[in-house]
PDB file of C-alpha atoms in Angstrom:
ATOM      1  CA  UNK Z 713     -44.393   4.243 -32.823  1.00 75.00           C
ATOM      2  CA  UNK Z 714     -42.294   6.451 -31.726  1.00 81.00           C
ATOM      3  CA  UNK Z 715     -39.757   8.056 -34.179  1.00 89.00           C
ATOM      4  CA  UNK Z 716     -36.155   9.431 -32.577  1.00 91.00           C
ATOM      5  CA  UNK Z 717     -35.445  13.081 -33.698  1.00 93.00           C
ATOM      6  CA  UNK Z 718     -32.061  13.250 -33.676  1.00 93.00           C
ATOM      7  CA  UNK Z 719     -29.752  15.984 -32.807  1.00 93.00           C
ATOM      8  CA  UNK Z 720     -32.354  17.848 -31.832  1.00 91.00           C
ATOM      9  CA  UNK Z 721     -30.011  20.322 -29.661  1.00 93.00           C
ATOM     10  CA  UNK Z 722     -29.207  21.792 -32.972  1.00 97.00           C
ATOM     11  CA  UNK Z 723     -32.840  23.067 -34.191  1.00 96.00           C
ATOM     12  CA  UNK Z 724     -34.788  25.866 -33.343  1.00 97.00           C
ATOM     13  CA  UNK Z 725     -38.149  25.184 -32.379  1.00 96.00           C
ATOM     14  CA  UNK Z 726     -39.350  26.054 -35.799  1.00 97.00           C
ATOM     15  CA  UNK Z 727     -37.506  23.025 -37.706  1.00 97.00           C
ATOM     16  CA  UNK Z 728     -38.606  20.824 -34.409  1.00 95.00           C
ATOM     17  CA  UNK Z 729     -41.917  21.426 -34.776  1.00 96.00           C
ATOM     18  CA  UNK Z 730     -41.366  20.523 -39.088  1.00 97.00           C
ATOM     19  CA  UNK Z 731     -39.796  17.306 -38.469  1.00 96.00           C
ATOM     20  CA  UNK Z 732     -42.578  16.286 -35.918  1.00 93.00           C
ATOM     21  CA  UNK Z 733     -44.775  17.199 -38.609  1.00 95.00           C
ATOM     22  CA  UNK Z 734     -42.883  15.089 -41.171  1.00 96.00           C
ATOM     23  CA  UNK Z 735     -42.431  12.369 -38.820  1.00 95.00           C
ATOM     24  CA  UNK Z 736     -46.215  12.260 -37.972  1.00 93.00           C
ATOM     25  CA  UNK Z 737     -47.250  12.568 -42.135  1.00 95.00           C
ATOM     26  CA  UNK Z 738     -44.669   9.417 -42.809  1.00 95.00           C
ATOM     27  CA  UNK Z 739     -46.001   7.444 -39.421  1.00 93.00           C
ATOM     28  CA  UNK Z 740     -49.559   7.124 -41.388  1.00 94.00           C
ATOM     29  CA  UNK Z 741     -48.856   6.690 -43.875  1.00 95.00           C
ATOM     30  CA  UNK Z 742     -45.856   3.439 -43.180  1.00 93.00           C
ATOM     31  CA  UNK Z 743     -43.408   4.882 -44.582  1.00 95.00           C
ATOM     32  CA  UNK Z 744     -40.850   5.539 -41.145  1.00 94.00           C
ATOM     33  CA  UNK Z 745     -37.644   3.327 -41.364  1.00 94.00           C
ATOM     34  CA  UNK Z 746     -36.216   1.318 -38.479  1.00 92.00           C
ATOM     35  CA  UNK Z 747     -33.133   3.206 -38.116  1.00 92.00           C
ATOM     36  CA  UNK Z 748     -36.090   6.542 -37.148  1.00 93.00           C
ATOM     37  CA  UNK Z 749     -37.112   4.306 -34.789  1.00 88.00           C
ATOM     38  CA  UNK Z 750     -34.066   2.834 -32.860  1.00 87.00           C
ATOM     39  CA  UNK Z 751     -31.483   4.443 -30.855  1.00 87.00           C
ATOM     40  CA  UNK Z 752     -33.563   6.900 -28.684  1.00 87.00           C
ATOM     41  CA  UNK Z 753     -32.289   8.339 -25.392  1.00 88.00           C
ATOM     42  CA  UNK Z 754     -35.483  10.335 -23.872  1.00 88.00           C
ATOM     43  CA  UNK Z 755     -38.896  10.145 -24.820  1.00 85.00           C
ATOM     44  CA  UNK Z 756     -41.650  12.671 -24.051  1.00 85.00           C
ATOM     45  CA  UNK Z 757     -44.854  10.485 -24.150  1.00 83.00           C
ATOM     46  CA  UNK Z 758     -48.226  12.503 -24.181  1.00 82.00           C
ATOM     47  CA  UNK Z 759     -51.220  10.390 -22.666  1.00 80.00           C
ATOM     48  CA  UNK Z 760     -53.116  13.378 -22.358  1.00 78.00           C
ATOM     49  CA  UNK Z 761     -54.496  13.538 -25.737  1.00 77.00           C
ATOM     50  CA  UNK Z 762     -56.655  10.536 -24.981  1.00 79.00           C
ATOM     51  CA  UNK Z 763     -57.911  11.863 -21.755  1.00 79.00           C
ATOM     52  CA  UNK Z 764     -55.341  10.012 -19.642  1.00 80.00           C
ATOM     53  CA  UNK Z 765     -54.899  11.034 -16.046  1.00 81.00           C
ATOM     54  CA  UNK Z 766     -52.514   8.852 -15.032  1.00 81.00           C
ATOM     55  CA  UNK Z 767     -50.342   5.953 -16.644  1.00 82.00           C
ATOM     56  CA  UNK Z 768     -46.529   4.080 -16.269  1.00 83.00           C
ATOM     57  CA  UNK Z 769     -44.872   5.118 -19.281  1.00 83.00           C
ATOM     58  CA  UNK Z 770     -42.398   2.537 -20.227  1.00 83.00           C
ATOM     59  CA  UNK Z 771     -38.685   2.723 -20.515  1.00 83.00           C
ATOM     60  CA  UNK Z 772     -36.920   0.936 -23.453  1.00 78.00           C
ATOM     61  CA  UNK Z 773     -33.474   0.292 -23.413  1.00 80.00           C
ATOM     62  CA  UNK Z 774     -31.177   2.610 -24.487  1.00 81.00           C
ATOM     63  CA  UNK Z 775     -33.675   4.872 -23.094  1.00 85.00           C
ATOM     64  CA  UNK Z 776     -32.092   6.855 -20.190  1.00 89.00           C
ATOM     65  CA  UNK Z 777     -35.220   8.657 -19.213  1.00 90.00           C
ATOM     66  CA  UNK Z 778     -39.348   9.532 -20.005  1.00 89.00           C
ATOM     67  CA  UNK Z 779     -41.769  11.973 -19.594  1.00 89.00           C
ATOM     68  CA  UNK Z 780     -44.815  11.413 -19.047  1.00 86.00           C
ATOM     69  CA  UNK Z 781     -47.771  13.729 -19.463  1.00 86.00           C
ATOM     70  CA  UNK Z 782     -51.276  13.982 -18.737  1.00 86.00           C
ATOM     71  CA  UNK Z 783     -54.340  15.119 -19.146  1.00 85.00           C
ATOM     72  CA  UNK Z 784     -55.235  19.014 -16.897  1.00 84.00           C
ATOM     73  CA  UNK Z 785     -58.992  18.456 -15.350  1.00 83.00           C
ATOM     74  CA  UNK Z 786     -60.762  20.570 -12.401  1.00 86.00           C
ATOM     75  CA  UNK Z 787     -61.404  19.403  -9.297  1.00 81.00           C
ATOM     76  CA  UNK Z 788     -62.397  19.990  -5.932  1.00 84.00           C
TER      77      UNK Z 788
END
């Protein structure tokens, strides 16, 4: 799932950070709507968490754009 935090030029970090929060709580516990979930226009997808290294995030339409991050591991 991935909710669409909207407006989010108009927040300070601080009340980003709480509606990620509030986002996540409402996620598991099924309790997001459809409208939090449509109408994105960037996502910022985190693989890293799991230990990714490398993946293809997807794009979905109206999406204009994603980031993708990974995992940071040593090497020689």
């Amino acid at each position: 799932m991935v909710p669409v935090l909207r407006n989010a030029e108009r927040l300070s970090f601080a009340e980003i950070e709480l509606a990620i929060a509030d986002f996540s709580a409402r996620a598991k516990s099924g309790k997001l709507t459809v409208d939090e979930l449509t109408g994105g226009t960037f996502t910022i997808s985190n693989g890293g968490v799991y230990g990714s290294l490398m993946s293809t995030p997807i794009l979905n339409p109206p999406q204009s754009g994603i980031l993708g991050l990974h995992a940071i591991q040593d090497r020689p």
